[in-house]
Structure formats: structure tokens, C-alpha cells
Amino acid sequence: SPKLRRSICSEGEEGFENNESTQLSEKALLSLEIAMVQSSDREKAMQSQLDALEQELEDARAILRTTDDHYLEAQLSIKHITSNSSL
């Protein structure tokens, strides 16, 4: 009957729309997964850069400590020289 046919057709159209919606949802999920992986990769790269910068900072601090030590040694030497020369 025409009513039954219309009912089947409308259910078929809904099924098609649901299928299309499901495909769009799957594409959206796939895009989201790709974005998350890319974000994770960027985060790892940034963490690696941060680690390298922290190492550079630690190296610079070590150089500064050594320079400070040399400066203090030089000051002591100058004091020793000036106190001996005044005798």
C-alpha cells in the first residue's frame, strides 16, 4: 500500500541520514585522533627543546660558578701580593 511504501521510504531516508551522520562522526573522531597525535608529537618536541634549554642553563651556571671561583682566587692572590709588597 502507498502508506506502507511511504513509511519504508522515510525509514530508509532516516537510515541513510544516520549512516551519513555516522560517517561524519567517524571522520570527526579520526580527525580528532590525528590532532591528538600531532599535539602529542609537538608536546614531545617542545619537552625535548625544554630539556635542552635546561641543560644549557645548567652548563651556564657551572661556568658561572667556575668563573666566580677564579675571581675569588684572583682576589686572594691580589691581597696576598699587596700585603707582601707592603712589607
XYZ file of C-alpha atoms in Angstrom:
87
model
C 0.000 0.000 0.000
C 1.134 3.609 -0.547
C 1.160 4.354 3.204
C 3.426 1.381 3.900
C 5.691 2.368 0.996
C 5.984 5.945 2.340
C 6.777 4.584 5.792
C 9.506 2.286 4.409
C 10.947 5.111 2.280
C 11.044 7.545 5.169
C 12.707 4.921 7.359
C 15.193 4.296 4.541
C 15.938 8.021 4.308
C 16.422 8.188 8.075
C 18.733 5.196 7.822
C 20.699 6.937 5.090
C 20.886 10.128 7.148
C 22.001 8.139 10.206
C 24.627 6.361 8.106
C 25.854 9.692 6.732
C 25.885 11.105 10.254
C 27.816 8.075 11.486
C 30.372 8.537 8.695
C 30.764 12.199 9.595
C 31.170 11.271 13.256
C 33.804 8.676 12.351
C 35.643 11.252 10.215
C 35.461 13.741 13.074
C 36.837 11.145 15.505
C 39.633 10.268 13.094
C 40.477 13.959 12.699
C 40.465 14.319 16.473
C 42.784 11.313 16.871
C 45.163 12.755 14.263
C 45.109 16.136 16.006
C 45.820 14.456 19.358
C 48.788 12.540 17.912
C 50.134 15.723 16.301
C 49.633 17.576 19.571
C 51.436 14.821 21.446
C 54.293 14.947 18.934
C 54.518 18.739 19.330
C 54.444 18.339 23.108
C 57.299 15.807 22.940
C 59.306 18.127 20.669
C 58.712 21.076 22.996
C 59.677 18.969 26.018
C 62.862 17.957 24.223
C 63.661 21.622 23.499
C 62.910 22.498 27.128
C 65.237 19.731 28.328
C 67.987 21.049 26.040
C 67.482 24.598 27.329
C 67.580 23.398 30.934
C 70.860 21.606 30.183
C 72.281 24.784 28.606
C 71.204 26.735 31.694
C 72.889 24.219 33.998
C 76.063 24.395 31.868
C 75.982 28.202 32.071
C 75.571 28.021 35.854
C 78.575 25.694 36.084
C 80.650 28.140 34.023
C 79.492 30.976 36.261
C 80.461 29.041 39.410
C 83.909 28.336 37.928
C 84.292 31.992 36.959
C 83.288 33.057 40.474
C 85.849 30.645 41.934
C 88.581 32.039 39.649
C 87.591 35.590 40.584
C 87.813 34.797 44.303
C 91.195 33.104 43.787
C 92.423 36.158 41.884
C 91.223 38.482 44.664
C 93.041 36.364 47.265
C 96.200 36.415 45.166
C 96.000 40.191 44.808
C 95.524 40.578 48.587
C 98.438 38.248 49.226
C 100.656 40.165 46.752
C 99.692 43.581 48.114
C 100.161 42.516 51.744
C 103.601 41.029 50.953
C 104.694 44.047 48.922
C 103.890 46.467 51.745
C 106.445 44.789 53.992
